[in-house]
XYZ file of C-alpha atoms in Angstrom:
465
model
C 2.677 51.190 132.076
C 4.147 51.909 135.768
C 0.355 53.409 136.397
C -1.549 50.363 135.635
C 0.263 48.506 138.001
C -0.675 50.939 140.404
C -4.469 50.745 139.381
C -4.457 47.283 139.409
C -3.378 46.842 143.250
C -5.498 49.179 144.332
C -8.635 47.916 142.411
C -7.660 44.037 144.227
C -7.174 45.894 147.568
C -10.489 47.524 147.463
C -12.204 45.298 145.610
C -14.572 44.010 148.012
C -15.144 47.501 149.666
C -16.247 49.447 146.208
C -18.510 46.095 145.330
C -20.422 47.095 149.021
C -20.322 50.635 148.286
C -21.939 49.854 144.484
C -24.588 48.036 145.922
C -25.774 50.480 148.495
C -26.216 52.702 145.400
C -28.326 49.833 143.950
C -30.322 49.623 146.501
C -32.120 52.963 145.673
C -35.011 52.549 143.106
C -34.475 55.744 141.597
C -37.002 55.278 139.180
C -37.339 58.031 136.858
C -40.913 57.479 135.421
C -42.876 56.707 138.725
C -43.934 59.972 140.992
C -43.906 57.613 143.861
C -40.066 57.623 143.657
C -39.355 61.666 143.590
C -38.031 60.992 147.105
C -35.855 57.813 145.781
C -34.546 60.116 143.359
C -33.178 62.391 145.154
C -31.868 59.965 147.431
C -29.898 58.548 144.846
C -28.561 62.104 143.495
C -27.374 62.592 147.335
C -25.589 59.400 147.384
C -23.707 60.402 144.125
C -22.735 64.016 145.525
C -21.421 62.430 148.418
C -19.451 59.784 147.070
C -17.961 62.607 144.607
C -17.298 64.398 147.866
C -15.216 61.567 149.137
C -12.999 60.520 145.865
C -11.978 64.392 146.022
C -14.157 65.857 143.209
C -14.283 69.744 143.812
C -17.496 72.373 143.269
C -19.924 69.462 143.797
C -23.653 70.228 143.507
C -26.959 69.181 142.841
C -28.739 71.077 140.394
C -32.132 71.511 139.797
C -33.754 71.308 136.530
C -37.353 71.309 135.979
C -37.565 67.603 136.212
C -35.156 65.276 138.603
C -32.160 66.265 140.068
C -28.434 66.623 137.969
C -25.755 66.112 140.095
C -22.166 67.599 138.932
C -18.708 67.689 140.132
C -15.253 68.478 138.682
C -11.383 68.285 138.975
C -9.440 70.858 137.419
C -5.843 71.102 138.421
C -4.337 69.646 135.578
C -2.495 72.591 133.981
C -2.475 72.922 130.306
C -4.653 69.190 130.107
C -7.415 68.193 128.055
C -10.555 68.123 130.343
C -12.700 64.932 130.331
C -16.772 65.537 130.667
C -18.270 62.236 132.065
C -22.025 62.236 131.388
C -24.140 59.376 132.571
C -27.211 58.547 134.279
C -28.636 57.844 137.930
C -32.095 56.716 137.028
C -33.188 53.136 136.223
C -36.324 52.036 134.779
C -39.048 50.424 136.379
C -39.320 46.648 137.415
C -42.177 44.505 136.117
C -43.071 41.678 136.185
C -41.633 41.722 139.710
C -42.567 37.715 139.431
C -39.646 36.966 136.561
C -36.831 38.225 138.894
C -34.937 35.425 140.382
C -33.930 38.090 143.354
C -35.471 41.674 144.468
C -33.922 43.790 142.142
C -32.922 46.676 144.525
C -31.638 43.924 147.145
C -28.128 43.495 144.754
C -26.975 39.922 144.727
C -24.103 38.213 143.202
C -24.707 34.618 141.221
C -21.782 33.510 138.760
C -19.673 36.285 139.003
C -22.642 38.443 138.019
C -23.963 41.455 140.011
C -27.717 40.858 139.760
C -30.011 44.472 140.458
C -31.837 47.231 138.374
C -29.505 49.215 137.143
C -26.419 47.358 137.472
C -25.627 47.486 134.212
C -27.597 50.708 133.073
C -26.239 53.066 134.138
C -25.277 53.011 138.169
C -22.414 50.255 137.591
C -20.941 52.192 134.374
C -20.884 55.811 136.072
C -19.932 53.936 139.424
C -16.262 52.777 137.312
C -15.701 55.963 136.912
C -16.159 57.678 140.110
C -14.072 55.016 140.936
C -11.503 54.946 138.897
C -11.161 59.019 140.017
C -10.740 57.922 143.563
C -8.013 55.232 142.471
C -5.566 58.121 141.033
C -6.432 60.742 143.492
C -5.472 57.676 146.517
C -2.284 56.944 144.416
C -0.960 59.721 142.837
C -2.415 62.688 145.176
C -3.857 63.798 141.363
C -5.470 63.324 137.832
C -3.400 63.192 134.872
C -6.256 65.275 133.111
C -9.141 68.050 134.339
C -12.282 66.190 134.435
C -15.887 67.139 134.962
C -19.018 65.022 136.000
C -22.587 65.715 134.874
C -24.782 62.639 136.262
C -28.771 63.159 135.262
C -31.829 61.669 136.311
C -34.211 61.749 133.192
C -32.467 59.396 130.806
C -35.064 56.722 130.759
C -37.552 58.754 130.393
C -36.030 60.858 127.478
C -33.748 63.199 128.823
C -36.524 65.956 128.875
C -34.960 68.672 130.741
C -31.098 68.233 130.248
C -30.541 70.024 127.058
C -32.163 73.058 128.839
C -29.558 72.350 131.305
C -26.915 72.093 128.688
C -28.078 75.338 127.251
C -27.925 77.116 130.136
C -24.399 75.648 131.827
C -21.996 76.230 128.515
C -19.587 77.565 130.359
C -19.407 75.672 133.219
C -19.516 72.265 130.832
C -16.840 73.186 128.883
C -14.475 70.704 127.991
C -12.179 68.729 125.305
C -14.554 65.610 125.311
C -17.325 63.661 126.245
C -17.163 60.114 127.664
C -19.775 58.110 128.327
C -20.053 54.643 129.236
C -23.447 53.771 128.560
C -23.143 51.310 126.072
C -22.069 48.193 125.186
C -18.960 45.843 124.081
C -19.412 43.862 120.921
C -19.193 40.556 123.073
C -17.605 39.139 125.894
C -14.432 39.620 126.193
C -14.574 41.527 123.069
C -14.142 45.165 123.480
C -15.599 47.956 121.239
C -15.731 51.781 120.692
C -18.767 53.475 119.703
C -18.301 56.367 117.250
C -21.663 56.843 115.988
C -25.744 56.502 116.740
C -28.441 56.813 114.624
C -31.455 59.611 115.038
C -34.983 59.310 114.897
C -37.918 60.670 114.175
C -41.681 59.431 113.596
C -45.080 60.483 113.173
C -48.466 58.956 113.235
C -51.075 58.831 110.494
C -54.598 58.991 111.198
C -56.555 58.232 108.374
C -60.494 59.146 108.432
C -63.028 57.766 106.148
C -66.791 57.838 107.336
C -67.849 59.463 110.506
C -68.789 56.159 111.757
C -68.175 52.574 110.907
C -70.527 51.439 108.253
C -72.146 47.882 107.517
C -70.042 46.787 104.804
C -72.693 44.733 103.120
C -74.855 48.839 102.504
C -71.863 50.542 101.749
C -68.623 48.447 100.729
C -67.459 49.294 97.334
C -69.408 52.237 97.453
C -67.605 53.929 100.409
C -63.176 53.992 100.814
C -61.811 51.920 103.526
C -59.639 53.914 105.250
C -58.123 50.633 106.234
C -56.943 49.647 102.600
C -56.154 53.593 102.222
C -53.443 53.340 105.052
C -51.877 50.260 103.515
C -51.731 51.704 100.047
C -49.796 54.914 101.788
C -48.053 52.116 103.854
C -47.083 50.051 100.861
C -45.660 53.215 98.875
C -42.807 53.530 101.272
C -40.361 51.410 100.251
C -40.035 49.115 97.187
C -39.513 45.139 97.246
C -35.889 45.287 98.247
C -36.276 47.403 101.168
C -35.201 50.915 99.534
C -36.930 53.922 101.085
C -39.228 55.546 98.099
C -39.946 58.795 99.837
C -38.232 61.972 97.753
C -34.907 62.618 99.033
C -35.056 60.763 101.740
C -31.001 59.674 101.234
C -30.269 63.298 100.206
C -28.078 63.989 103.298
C -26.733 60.632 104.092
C -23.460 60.492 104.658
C -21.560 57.562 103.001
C -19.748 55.070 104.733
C -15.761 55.207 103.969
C -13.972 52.708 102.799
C -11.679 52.280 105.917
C -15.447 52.060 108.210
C -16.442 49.094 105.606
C -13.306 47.233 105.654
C -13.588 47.697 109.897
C -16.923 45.952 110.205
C -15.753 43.407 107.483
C -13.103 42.167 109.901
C -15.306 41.957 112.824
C -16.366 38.657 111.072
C -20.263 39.154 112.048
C -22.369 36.079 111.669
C -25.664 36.459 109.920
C -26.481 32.751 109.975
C -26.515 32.618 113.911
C -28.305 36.035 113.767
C -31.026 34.306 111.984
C -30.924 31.540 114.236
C -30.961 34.004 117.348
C -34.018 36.289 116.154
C -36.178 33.015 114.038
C -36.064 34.248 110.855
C -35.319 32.082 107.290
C -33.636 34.779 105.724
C -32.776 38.519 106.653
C -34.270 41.463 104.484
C -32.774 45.127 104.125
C -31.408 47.388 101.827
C -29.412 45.853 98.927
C -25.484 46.518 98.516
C -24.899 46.637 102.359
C -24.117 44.077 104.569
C -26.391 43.148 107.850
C -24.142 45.822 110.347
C -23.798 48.736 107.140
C -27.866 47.937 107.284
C -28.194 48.606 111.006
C -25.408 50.848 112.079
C -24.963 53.257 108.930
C -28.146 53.292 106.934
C -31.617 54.984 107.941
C -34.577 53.197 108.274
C -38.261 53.686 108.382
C -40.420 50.970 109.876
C -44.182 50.749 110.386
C -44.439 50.095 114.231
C -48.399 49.610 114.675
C -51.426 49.438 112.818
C -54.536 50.142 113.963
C -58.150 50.200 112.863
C -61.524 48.225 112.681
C -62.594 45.161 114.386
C -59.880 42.808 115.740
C -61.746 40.484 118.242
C -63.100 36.892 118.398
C -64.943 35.936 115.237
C -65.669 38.361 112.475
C -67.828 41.745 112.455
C -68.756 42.509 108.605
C -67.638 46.275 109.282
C -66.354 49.049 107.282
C -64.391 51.076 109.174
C -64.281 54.749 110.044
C -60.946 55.066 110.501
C -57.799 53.819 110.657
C -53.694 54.793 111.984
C -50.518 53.845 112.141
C -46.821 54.429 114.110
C -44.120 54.999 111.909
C -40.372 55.593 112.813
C -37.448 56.295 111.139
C -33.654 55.711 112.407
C -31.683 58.783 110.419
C -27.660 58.869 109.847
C -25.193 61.634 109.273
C -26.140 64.580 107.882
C -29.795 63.869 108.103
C -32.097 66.023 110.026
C -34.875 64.859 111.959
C -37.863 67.769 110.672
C -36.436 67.874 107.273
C -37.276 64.087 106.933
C -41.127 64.796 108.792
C -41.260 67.848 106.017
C -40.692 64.785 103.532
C -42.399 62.115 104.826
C -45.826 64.603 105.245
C -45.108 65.349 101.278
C -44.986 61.361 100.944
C -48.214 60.841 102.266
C -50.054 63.582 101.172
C -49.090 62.398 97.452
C -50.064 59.060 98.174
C -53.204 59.041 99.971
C -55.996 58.101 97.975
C -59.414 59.419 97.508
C -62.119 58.899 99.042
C -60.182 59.272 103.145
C -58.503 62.418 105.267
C -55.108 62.207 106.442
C -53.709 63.942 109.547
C -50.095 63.337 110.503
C -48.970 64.019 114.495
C -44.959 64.140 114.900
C -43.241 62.158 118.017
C -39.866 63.451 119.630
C -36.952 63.618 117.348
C -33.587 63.051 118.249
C -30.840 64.017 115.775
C -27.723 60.894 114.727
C -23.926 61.646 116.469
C -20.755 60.589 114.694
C -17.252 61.454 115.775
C -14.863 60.345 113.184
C -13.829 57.132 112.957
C -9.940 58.190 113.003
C -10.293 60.929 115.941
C -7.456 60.471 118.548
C -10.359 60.280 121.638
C -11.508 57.489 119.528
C -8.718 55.624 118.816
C -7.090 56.234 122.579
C -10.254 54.482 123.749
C -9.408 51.590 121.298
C -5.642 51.515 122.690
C -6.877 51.441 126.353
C -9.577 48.469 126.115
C -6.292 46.577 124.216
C -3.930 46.605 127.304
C -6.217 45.236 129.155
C -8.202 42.837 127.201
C -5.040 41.917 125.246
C -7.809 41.502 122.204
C -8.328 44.053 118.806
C -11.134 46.914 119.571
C -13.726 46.937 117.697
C -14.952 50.390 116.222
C -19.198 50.299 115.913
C -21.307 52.323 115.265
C -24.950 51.863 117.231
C -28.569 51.100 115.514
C -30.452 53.299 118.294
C -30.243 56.480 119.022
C -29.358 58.432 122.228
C -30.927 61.766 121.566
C -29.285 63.851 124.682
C -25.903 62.456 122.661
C -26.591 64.777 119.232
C -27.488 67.216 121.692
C -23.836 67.564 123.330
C -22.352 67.159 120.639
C -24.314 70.283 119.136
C -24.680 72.341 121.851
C -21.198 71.897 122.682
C -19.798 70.887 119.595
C -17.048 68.104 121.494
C -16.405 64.498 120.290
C -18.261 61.948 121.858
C -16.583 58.741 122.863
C -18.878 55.691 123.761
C -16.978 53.389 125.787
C -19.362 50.949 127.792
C -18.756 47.674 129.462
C -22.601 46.641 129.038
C -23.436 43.132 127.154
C -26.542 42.730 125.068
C -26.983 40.138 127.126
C -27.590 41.481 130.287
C -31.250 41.947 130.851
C -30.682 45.784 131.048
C -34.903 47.254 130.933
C -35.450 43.426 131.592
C -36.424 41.586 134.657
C -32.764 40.195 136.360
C -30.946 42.562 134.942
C -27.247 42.499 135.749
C -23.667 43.263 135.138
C -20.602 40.759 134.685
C -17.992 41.595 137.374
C -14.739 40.530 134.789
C -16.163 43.638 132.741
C -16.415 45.689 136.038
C -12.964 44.648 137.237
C -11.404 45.481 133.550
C -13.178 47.978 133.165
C -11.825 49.988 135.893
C -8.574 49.629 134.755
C -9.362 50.693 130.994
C -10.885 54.248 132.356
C -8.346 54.455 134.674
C -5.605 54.118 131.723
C -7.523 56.184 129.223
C -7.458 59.193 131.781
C -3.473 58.454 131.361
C -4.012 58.618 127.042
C -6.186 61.178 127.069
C -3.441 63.313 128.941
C -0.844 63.015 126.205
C -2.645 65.051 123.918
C -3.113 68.578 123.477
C -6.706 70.382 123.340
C -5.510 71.109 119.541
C -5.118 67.581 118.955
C -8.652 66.726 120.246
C -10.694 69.282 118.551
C -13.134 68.167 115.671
């Protein structure tokens, strides 16, 4: 425990000095989806090569990709240690409604203990902790307890396009023992968690064409199918009363929950009746036999995300529609795969549309679910760390969304993947006053700073899948 003593005086020391240095990095509106920013972005991926420069990371670059900019650096002196691959982001998303931030949100400001900016919380602050905590051992010990890599991208918000190309194509120089990334979130303040596990997706559209022009529905209804009752027939066949998916073999692949993962989420004492309170609702709906987090965290989904069709404007236009659509999108689990449930959910529709209409269905982006097992020792070191200093249980989750670039390291390079953010739900992050609370900043440095220490008393055996 000698080292977190050390951490923690040099974290008070410098406090003030890596708070100014955070913010200068805030101050760039590296802003992924806007071409007006390609100079921003690159701006940003400077700053980040040359404040790995100057906490002593070695073979620093930036590399180009077809889109933005990935900047990478590494340590690797540790002989015979497990290497450490720290993937995170430098982009942020866009701002709007300028008018609902309380301050400029690239001019960082700090109300309540709170550091107020875009992307304080997602992602700059998180991959800021641990450049940080890097500098803090290499100031006070002359050296890392483990090898460690950095691989920092600029297309996260918009989808990661161009990294797994990247991944692809850099095996060798990626190569490592695991993957942290602190990207996500705690369970709630003050109460730490590890995420072991994100859902996939995968969606498609249906277009559903009936006449080749709307029709007066007084000349031709009940003579002529509306593909607008068509779509919600298909619509309606997807899952029965109770919320269970009705599409052949959709739950084929799905892999159950253990009993160790139930009794876990049992004891995190979740409370539905101030969920419903939160979100508005009477009464919460989903698949029977699992509770509200099984439901979101460990069970796929398919929801109807927009309808579309006819006349939808002030008054009423006796019409019979042409045609008619909808978004549909499904979260997946482990073992499902992404096409193999578009394979099924084509089948699905083309079974259940009726007569009378044509039915094309477009695919979206698929991105396929992540676990690392619940009991992995890169898990449960992460669970020790957040515990010394929180002095508080860690909570083991599992996520509802998906990160797809996540499936794709842990495919391409087949590594666990440990999720270890310092994000609350609560902080705005894609939101107008987005921000970051600075007890989670200051603790957090500490917990990377110790897990670097766990993560060294294991051997590469120990941490392999």
């Amino acid at each position: 425990m000698e080292h977190l003593q050390t951490l923690d005086g040099y974290f008070k020391e410098n406090r003030e000095e890596h708070l100014g240095q955070l913010k200068e990095f805030l101050r760039i509106p590296s802003i992924s989806s806007l071409s007006e920013h390609k100079g921003d972005m690159k701006t940003a991926a400077e700053w980040l090569m040359n404040s790995f420069n100057s906490v002593g990371l070695e073979n620093v670059s930036i590399d180009e990709t077809d889109g933005h900019q990935v900047v990478y650096g590494d340590w690797l002196h540790a002989e015979g240690k497990p290497t450490i691959l720290v993937y995170g982001h430098y982009d942020v998303q866009p701002v709007d409604p300028l008018n609902l931030w309380t301050s400029a949100p690239f001019e960082p400001e700090v109300r309540d203990n709170k550091l107020f900016a875009r992307g304080a919380s997602d992602d700059k602050g998180q991959v800021f902790m641990h450049v940080k905590a890097v500098e803090a051992l290499m100031k006070e010990s002359g050296s890392l307890p483990v090898n460690v890599k950095f691989i920092i991208e600029g297309e996260e918000e918009i989808g990661s396009p161009h990294l797994e190309k990247y991944i692809k194509e850099n095996k060798d120089k990626l190569a490592a023992d695991i993957i942290v990334i602190s990207d996500t979130g705690m369970q709630g303040p003050g109460q730490p968690a590890v995420c072991y596990g994100l859902r996939g997706l995968t969606g498609v559209q249906i277009d559903v064409q009936g006449s080749q022009s709307d029709l007066h529905s007084g000349l031709y209804g009940g003579g002529v199918q509306n593909p607008i009752h068509a779509l919600a027939e298909v619509l309606a066949s997807f899952r029965d009363q109770e919320g269970t998916i009705a599409v052949d073999g959709f739950y084929d692949k799905v892999r159950p929950l253990s009993d160790e993962e139930r009794e876990a989420y049992k004891a995190l004492g979740f409370d539905e009746e101030a969920l419903k309170e939160e979100v508005g609702v009477a009464e919460l709906f989903g698949e029977k036999g699992f509770t509200y987090l099984e439901q979101t965290w460990a069970r796929p989904t398919l929801e109807v995300n927009g309808i579309f069709g006819g006349f939808s404007g002030e008054g009423i236009k006796t019409v019979l529609p042409a045609e008619a659509g909808a978004k549909i999108t499904c979260r997946l689990v482990p073992d499902q795969d992404p096409d193999e449930i578009v394979e099924k959910l084509k089948a699905h529709i083309e079974k259940h549309k009726p007569a009378g209409v044509t039915v094309k269905v477009s695919e979206f982006d698929k991105g396929k679910p992540f676990i690392t097992p619940f009991d992995h020792p890169a898990i449960q070191a992460a669970g020790r760390s957040y515990e010394k200093i929180y002095n508080v249980p860690t909570a083991y989750t599992r996520g509802g969304g998906s990160i797809p670039i996540v499936a794709a390291f842990d495919e391409i390079l087949g590594l666990p993947v440990v999720l270890m953010g310092f994000g609350l739900s609560s902080e705005n992050f894609h939101a107008p006053n987005e921000h970051f609370h600075l007890e989670n900043f200051d603790q957090g440095l500490r917990v990377i700073g110790d897990y670097y220490y766990e993560i060294a008393g294991f051997s590469k055996d120990d941490l392999k899948k």
